[in-house]
Amino acid sequence: MKKIYTVRPGDTIGAIARGLKVSAKDVLALNPQITNPNLIRSGQQIVLPDGSDRSALLVGAATETAAEGDPLWLSLALREEDAGVAEYNPGSNPRIVEYLATCKGLSAAQRNDDDTAWCSAFVNWCMVSAGEKGTDSAWALDWRGWGVEDPTPGRGSVVVWERIVGGKTLGHVSYLLDDQGAKLLVLGGNQSNRVRRALYPRNGKLGTTLYRNPVFRKPA
């Protein structure tokens, strides 16, 4: 009898394969319906290799979060980084389109184009997938009023910057990984057009962009 696993929010083929101690190719070989290994959706059912331990997957996310002390939304963000989610050229990455679909106020064209600024959409998708209330907004600066200020920010705190570009006030939002004083190591979407970690100055200039002191937020 085939072993079936129902995909959960934040799952990736790579993470599922590691949990089963098999290769991603083994999983994909049993699931020809998956035409894009970077795009699997919550609720989708996939066939698992014979002899694999399905129970390891059912407790994987909770075990990982508890062991590392990371909030679930950060665990989901880390899985997306591990999956290598990045913009397509040409075309649009369906996974990024999925992030954008969680946001209101975008036109149909914007929701289906990974050239749309998606740092806020990524943070929102992670929050919603973790069962938290996000901003449902594609605008990074809307996170300044979300949740509550975090007086002791740690891994997983939401970091919001205000930045000035060409005289216009814009924003950027990411998840904090490590406070290094003058710089913050953060994990976010649309950082060099992909989900990745990067060092950003706490404030001051980054190229031609002026970042102001960030605001750290967490769910209320």
Short mmCIF file of N, CA and C in Angstrom, two decimals, residues 41-158:
data_model
loop_
_atom_site.label_atom_id
_atom_site.label_comp_id
_atom_site.label_asym_id
_atom_site.label_seq_id
_atom_site.Cartn_x
_atom_site.Cartn_y
_atom_site.Cartn_z
N ARG A 41 2.22 22.76 -2.66
CA ARG A 41 1.27 23.56 -1.90
C ARG A 41 0.74 22.79 -0.71
N SER A 42 0.40 23.54 0.34
CA SER A 42 -0.23 22.97 1.52
C SER A 42 -1.51 22.24 1.12
N GLY A 43 -1.67 21.00 1.60
CA GLY A 43 -2.84 20.21 1.27
C GLY A 43 -2.62 19.23 0.13
N GLN A 44 -1.57 19.44 -0.64
CA GLN A 44 -1.24 18.55 -1.75
C GLN A 44 -0.77 17.20 -1.19
N GLN A 45 -1.14 16.11 -1.85
CA GLN A 45 -0.74 14.78 -1.40
C GLN A 45 0.37 14.24 -2.29
N ILE A 46 1.40 13.69 -1.65
CA ILE A 46 2.51 13.12 -2.41
C ILE A 46 2.78 11.70 -1.92
N VAL A 47 3.29 10.88 -2.83
CA VAL A 47 3.62 9.50 -2.52
C VAL A 47 5.03 9.45 -1.95
N LEU A 48 5.22 8.66 -0.89
CA LEU A 48 6.51 8.53 -0.25
C LEU A 48 7.17 7.21 -0.64
N PRO A 49 8.51 7.17 -0.64
CA PRO A 49 9.21 5.93 -0.97
C PRO A 49 8.89 4.80 -0.01
N ASP A 50 8.92 3.56 -0.50
CA ASP A 50 8.71 2.40 0.36
C ASP A 50 9.75 2.37 1.47
N GLY A 51 9.30 2.02 2.66
CA GLY A 51 10.22 1.91 3.78
C GLY A 51 10.53 3.21 4.48
N SER A 52 10.02 4.32 3.98
CA SER A 52 10.29 5.60 4.63
C SER A 52 9.41 5.77 5.86
N ASP A 53 9.90 6.53 6.81
CA ASP A 53 9.19 6.75 8.07
C ASP A 53 8.36 8.02 8.00
N ARG A 54 7.09 7.86 7.66
CA ARG A 54 6.20 9.01 7.50
C ARG A 54 6.05 9.78 8.82
N SER A 55 6.12 9.09 9.94
CA SER A 55 5.92 9.75 11.23
C SER A 55 6.97 10.82 11.50
N ALA A 56 8.17 10.65 10.91
CA ALA A 56 9.23 11.66 11.11
C ALA A 56 8.81 12.99 10.53
N LEU A 57 8.02 12.98 9.45
CA LEU A 57 7.57 14.22 8.83
C LEU A 57 6.45 14.87 9.64
N LEU A 58 5.62 14.06 10.25
CA LEU A 58 4.45 14.59 10.95
C LEU A 58 4.84 15.38 12.19
N VAL A 59 6.02 15.11 12.74
CA VAL A 59 6.44 15.84 13.93
C VAL A 59 7.64 16.74 13.64
N GLY A 60 8.11 16.73 12.37
CA GLY A 60 9.34 17.43 12.03
C GLY A 60 9.36 18.90 12.36
N ALA A 61 8.32 19.64 11.94
CA ALA A 61 8.34 21.09 12.13
C ALA A 61 8.33 21.46 13.60
N ALA A 62 7.46 20.79 14.39
CA ALA A 62 7.37 21.10 15.81
C ALA A 62 8.67 20.77 16.52
N THR A 63 9.29 19.63 16.16
CA THR A 63 10.54 19.24 16.79
C THR A 63 11.64 20.24 16.47
N GLU A 64 11.69 20.67 15.21
CA GLU A 64 12.71 21.62 14.80
C GLU A 64 12.56 22.93 15.54
N THR A 65 11.34 23.44 15.64
CA THR A 65 11.10 24.71 16.31
C THR A 65 11.46 24.63 17.78
N ALA A 66 11.01 23.55 18.45
CA ALA A 66 11.26 23.41 19.88
C ALA A 66 12.75 23.25 20.16
N ALA A 67 13.43 22.49 19.31
CA ALA A 67 14.85 22.23 19.53
C ALA A 67 15.68 23.49 19.37
N GLU A 68 15.36 24.29 18.38
CA GLU A 68 16.16 25.48 18.11
C GLU A 68 15.64 26.72 18.84
N GLY A 69 14.44 26.64 19.36
CA GLY A 69 13.86 27.79 20.02
C GLY A 69 13.36 28.84 19.07
N ASP A 70 13.28 28.50 17.78
CA ASP A 70 12.81 29.46 16.78
C ASP A 70 11.30 29.45 16.68
N PRO A 71 10.67 30.61 16.47
CA PRO A 71 9.23 30.62 16.21
C PRO A 71 8.95 29.93 14.89
N LEU A 72 7.73 29.43 14.74
CA LEU A 72 7.38 28.66 13.54
C LEU A 72 7.56 29.48 12.28
N TRP A 73 7.20 30.78 12.34
CA TRP A 73 7.32 31.59 11.11
C TRP A 73 8.76 31.68 10.63
N LEU A 74 9.72 31.68 11.55
CA LEU A 74 11.12 31.72 11.13
C LEU A 74 11.53 30.36 10.56
N SER A 75 11.03 29.27 11.16
CA SER A 75 11.32 27.95 10.60
C SER A 75 10.83 27.84 9.17
N LEU A 76 9.66 28.40 8.90
CA LEU A 76 9.12 28.38 7.54
C LEU A 76 10.00 29.22 6.61
N ALA A 77 10.43 30.38 7.09
CA ALA A 77 11.30 31.23 6.28
C ALA A 77 12.61 30.52 5.96
N LEU A 78 13.16 29.80 6.92
CA LEU A 78 14.41 29.07 6.71
C LEU A 78 14.22 27.96 5.68
N ARG A 79 13.06 27.33 5.67
CA ARG A 79 12.78 26.29 4.67
C ARG A 79 12.72 26.89 3.27
N GLU A 80 12.14 28.07 3.17
CA GLU A 80 12.07 28.71 1.85
C GLU A 80 13.46 29.09 1.36
N GLU A 81 14.32 29.55 2.29
CA GLU A 81 15.70 29.84 1.92
C GLU A 81 16.39 28.56 1.45
N ASP A 82 16.16 27.48 2.18
CA ASP A 82 16.79 26.20 1.84
C ASP A 82 16.32 25.71 0.47
N ALA A 83 15.09 26.03 0.12
CA ALA A 83 14.55 25.61 -1.18
C ALA A 83 15.12 26.44 -2.33
N GLY A 84 15.80 27.54 -1.99
CA GLY A 84 16.41 28.36 -3.03
C GLY A 84 15.42 29.19 -3.83
N VAL A 85 14.34 29.66 -3.18
CA VAL A 85 13.33 30.44 -3.89
C VAL A 85 13.94 31.73 -4.42
N ALA A 86 13.79 31.96 -5.72
CA ALA A 86 14.36 33.15 -6.36
C ALA A 86 13.50 33.54 -7.55
N GLU A 87 13.65 34.79 -7.98
CA GLU A 87 12.89 35.26 -9.14
C GLU A 87 13.32 34.53 -10.40
N TYR A 88 12.37 34.33 -11.30
CA TYR A 88 12.66 33.75 -12.60
C TYR A 88 12.92 34.86 -13.60
N ASN A 89 13.74 34.58 -14.59
CA ASN A 89 13.96 35.53 -15.68
C ASN A 89 14.31 34.72 -16.93
N PRO A 90 13.36 34.60 -17.87
CA PRO A 90 12.04 35.24 -17.92
C PRO A 90 11.01 34.49 -17.06
N GLY A 91 9.81 35.05 -17.00
CA GLY A 91 8.71 34.43 -16.27
C GLY A 91 8.70 34.82 -14.81
N SER A 92 7.79 34.21 -14.04
CA SER A 92 7.65 34.50 -12.62
C SER A 92 7.63 33.19 -11.85
N ASN A 93 8.34 33.16 -10.73
CA ASN A 93 8.38 31.97 -9.88
C ASN A 93 7.01 31.80 -9.21
N PRO A 94 6.35 30.66 -9.42
CA PRO A 94 5.02 30.45 -8.82
C PRO A 94 5.03 30.54 -7.30
N ARG A 95 6.16 30.22 -6.67
CA ARG A 95 6.22 30.31 -5.21
C ARG A 95 6.14 31.75 -4.76
N ILE A 96 6.81 32.65 -5.46
CA ILE A 96 6.73 34.07 -5.12
C ILE A 96 5.33 34.60 -5.40
N VAL A 97 4.72 34.13 -6.47
CA VAL A 97 3.33 34.49 -6.77
C VAL A 97 2.43 34.07 -5.61
N GLU A 98 2.76 32.92 -5.00
CA GLU A 98 2.00 32.45 -3.84
C GLU A 98 2.16 33.41 -2.66
N TYR A 99 3.37 33.94 -2.46
CA TYR A 99 3.55 34.94 -1.40
C TYR A 99 2.68 36.16 -1.68
N LEU A 100 2.74 36.64 -2.91
CA LEU A 100 2.00 37.86 -3.28
C LEU A 100 0.50 37.67 -3.14
N ALA A 101 0.03 36.45 -3.31
CA ALA A 101 -1.41 36.18 -3.23
C ALA A 101 -1.97 36.41 -1.83
N THR A 102 -1.09 36.48 -0.81
CA THR A 102 -1.57 36.72 0.56
C THR A 102 -1.80 38.20 0.83
N CYS A 103 -1.47 39.06 -0.13
CA CYS A 103 -1.54 40.50 0.08
C CYS A 103 -2.72 41.12 -0.68
N LYS A 104 -3.35 42.07 -0.04
CA LYS A 104 -4.44 42.82 -0.65
C LYS A 104 -3.89 44.10 -1.28
N GLY A 105 -4.68 44.69 -2.13
CA GLY A 105 -4.32 45.97 -2.71
C GLY A 105 -3.43 45.91 -3.92
N LEU A 106 -3.13 44.71 -4.40
CA LEU A 106 -2.34 44.57 -5.61
C LEU A 106 -3.25 44.28 -6.80
N SER A 107 -2.86 44.76 -7.95
CA SER A 107 -3.61 44.43 -9.15
C SER A 107 -3.32 42.98 -9.53
N ALA A 108 -4.13 42.42 -10.42
CA ALA A 108 -3.91 41.05 -10.88
C ALA A 108 -2.53 40.91 -11.51
N ALA A 109 -2.13 41.92 -12.25
CA ALA A 109 -0.82 41.89 -12.89
C ALA A 109 0.30 41.89 -11.85
N GLN A 110 0.16 42.69 -10.81
CA GLN A 110 1.19 42.75 -9.77
C GLN A 110 1.28 41.44 -8.99
N ARG A 111 0.12 40.83 -8.73
CA ARG A 111 0.10 39.57 -7.97
C ARG A 111 0.76 38.43 -8.72
N ASN A 112 0.83 38.52 -10.02
CA ASN A 112 1.35 37.43 -10.83
C ASN A 112 2.73 37.73 -11.42
N ASP A 113 3.40 38.73 -10.87
CA ASP A 113 4.69 39.17 -11.41
C ASP A 113 5.72 39.20 -10.29
N ASP A 114 6.75 38.35 -10.37
CA ASP A 114 7.73 38.35 -9.29
C ASP A 114 8.68 39.55 -9.35
N ASP A 115 8.47 40.46 -10.31
CA ASP A 115 9.17 41.74 -10.29
C ASP A 115 8.51 42.72 -9.32
N THR A 116 7.28 42.41 -8.87
CA THR A 116 6.63 43.20 -7.84
C THR A 116 7.44 43.08 -6.56
N ALA A 117 7.66 44.20 -5.87
CA ALA A 117 8.40 44.15 -4.60
C ALA A 117 7.71 43.17 -3.66
N TRP A 118 8.45 42.16 -3.17
CA TRP A 118 7.78 41.08 -2.44
C TRP A 118 8.38 40.79 -1.07
N CYS A 119 9.18 41.70 -0.51
CA CYS A 119 9.73 41.46 0.82
C CYS A 119 8.62 41.35 1.86
N SER A 120 7.62 42.24 1.78
CA SER A 120 6.51 42.20 2.73
C SER A 120 5.63 40.97 2.50
N ALA A 121 5.42 40.62 1.25
CA ALA A 121 4.61 39.44 0.93
C ALA A 121 5.23 38.18 1.51
N PHE A 122 6.56 38.10 1.46
CA PHE A 122 7.24 36.93 2.02
C PHE A 122 7.03 36.84 3.53
N VAL A 123 7.25 37.94 4.25
CA VAL A 123 7.05 37.95 5.69
C VAL A 123 5.60 37.62 6.03
N ASN A 124 4.67 38.18 5.25
CA ASN A 124 3.25 37.93 5.50
C ASN A 124 2.91 36.46 5.27
N TRP A 125 3.42 35.87 4.19
CA TRP A 125 3.15 34.46 3.89
C TRP A 125 3.65 33.57 5.03
N CYS A 126 4.84 33.86 5.54
CA CYS A 126 5.37 33.06 6.64
C CYS A 126 4.49 33.18 7.88
N MET A 127 4.04 34.39 8.18
CA MET A 127 3.19 34.60 9.35
C MET A 127 1.85 33.87 9.20
N VAL A 128 1.22 34.06 8.07
CA VAL A 128 -0.08 33.43 7.84
C VAL A 128 0.05 31.91 7.85
N SER A 129 1.11 31.39 7.23
CA SER A 129 1.33 29.95 7.20
C SER A 129 1.58 29.38 8.59
N ALA A 130 2.10 30.21 9.48
CA ALA A 130 2.36 29.78 10.86
C ALA A 130 1.15 29.97 11.76
N GLY A 131 0.04 30.44 11.18
CA GLY A 131 -1.18 30.63 11.95
C GLY A 131 -1.26 31.96 12.67
N GLU A 132 -0.37 32.89 12.32
CA GLU A 132 -0.39 34.22 12.92
C GLU A 132 -1.10 35.20 11.99
N LYS A 133 -1.51 36.31 12.54
CA LYS A 133 -2.11 37.37 11.73
C LYS A 133 -0.99 38.24 11.19
N GLY A 134 -0.96 38.43 9.87
CA GLY A 134 0.04 39.31 9.28
C GLY A 134 -0.54 40.68 9.02
N THR A 135 0.01 41.39 8.06
CA THR A 135 -0.54 42.69 7.67
C THR A 135 -1.41 42.56 6.43
N ASP A 136 -1.25 41.45 5.69
CA ASP A 136 -1.93 41.25 4.40
C ASP A 136 -1.63 42.41 3.45
N SER A 137 -0.47 42.99 3.62
CA SER A 137 -0.09 44.16 2.81
C SER A 137 1.24 43.89 2.12
N ALA A 138 1.35 44.40 0.90
CA ALA A 138 2.61 44.28 0.16
C ALA A 138 3.56 45.42 0.48
N TRP A 139 3.17 46.32 1.37
CA TRP A 139 3.99 47.49 1.67
C TRP A 139 4.74 47.26 2.97
N ALA A 140 6.06 47.30 2.89
CA ALA A 140 6.92 46.98 4.03
C ALA A 140 6.65 47.87 5.23
N LEU A 141 6.41 49.16 5.01
CA LEU A 141 6.25 50.09 6.12
C LEU A 141 4.99 49.82 6.94
N ASP A 142 4.05 49.04 6.41
CA ASP A 142 2.86 48.70 7.19
C ASP A 142 3.20 47.82 8.39
N TRP A 143 4.36 47.17 8.36
CA TRP A 143 4.77 46.35 9.50
C TRP A 143 5.19 47.19 10.70
N ARG A 144 5.37 48.50 10.51
CA ARG A 144 5.73 49.36 11.65
C ARG A 144 4.63 49.41 12.68
N GLY A 145 3.38 49.24 12.25
CA GLY A 145 2.26 49.31 13.18
C GLY A 145 1.68 47.96 13.52
N TRP A 146 2.31 46.88 13.08
CA TRP A 146 1.82 45.53 13.32
C TRP A 146 2.32 45.01 14.66
N GLY A 147 1.53 44.20 15.33
CA GLY A 147 1.96 43.56 16.57
C GLY A 147 2.37 44.56 17.63
N VAL A 148 3.45 44.24 18.33
CA VAL A 148 3.95 45.13 19.38
C VAL A 148 5.46 45.28 19.22
N GLU A 149 5.99 46.36 19.72
CA GLU A 149 7.44 46.54 19.66
C GLU A 149 8.12 45.48 20.51
N ASP A 150 9.26 45.01 20.03
CA ASP A 150 10.02 43.98 20.72
C ASP A 150 11.20 44.63 21.42
N PRO A 151 11.14 44.79 22.76
CA PRO A 151 12.22 45.48 23.46
C PRO A 151 13.51 44.67 23.54
N THR A 152 13.40 43.35 23.38
CA THR A 152 14.59 42.49 23.40
C THR A 152 14.57 41.61 22.16
N PRO A 153 14.76 42.22 20.98
CA PRO A 153 14.64 41.46 19.74
C PRO A 153 15.63 40.31 19.65
N GLY A 154 15.13 39.19 19.19
CA GLY A 154 15.96 38.01 18.99
C GLY A 154 15.60 37.36 17.67
N ARG A 155 16.04 36.12 17.47
CA ARG A 155 15.78 35.41 16.23
C ARG A 155 14.28 35.35 15.95
N GLY A 156 13.92 35.82 14.77
CA GLY A 156 12.52 35.78 14.37
C GLY A 156 11.77 37.08 14.56
N SER A 157 12.37 38.06 15.25
CA SER A 157 11.71 39.36 15.35
C SER A 157 11.61 39.97 13.96
N VAL A 158 10.53 40.68 13.72
CA VAL A 158 10.34 41.35 12.43
C VAL A 158 11.08 42.68 12.47
#
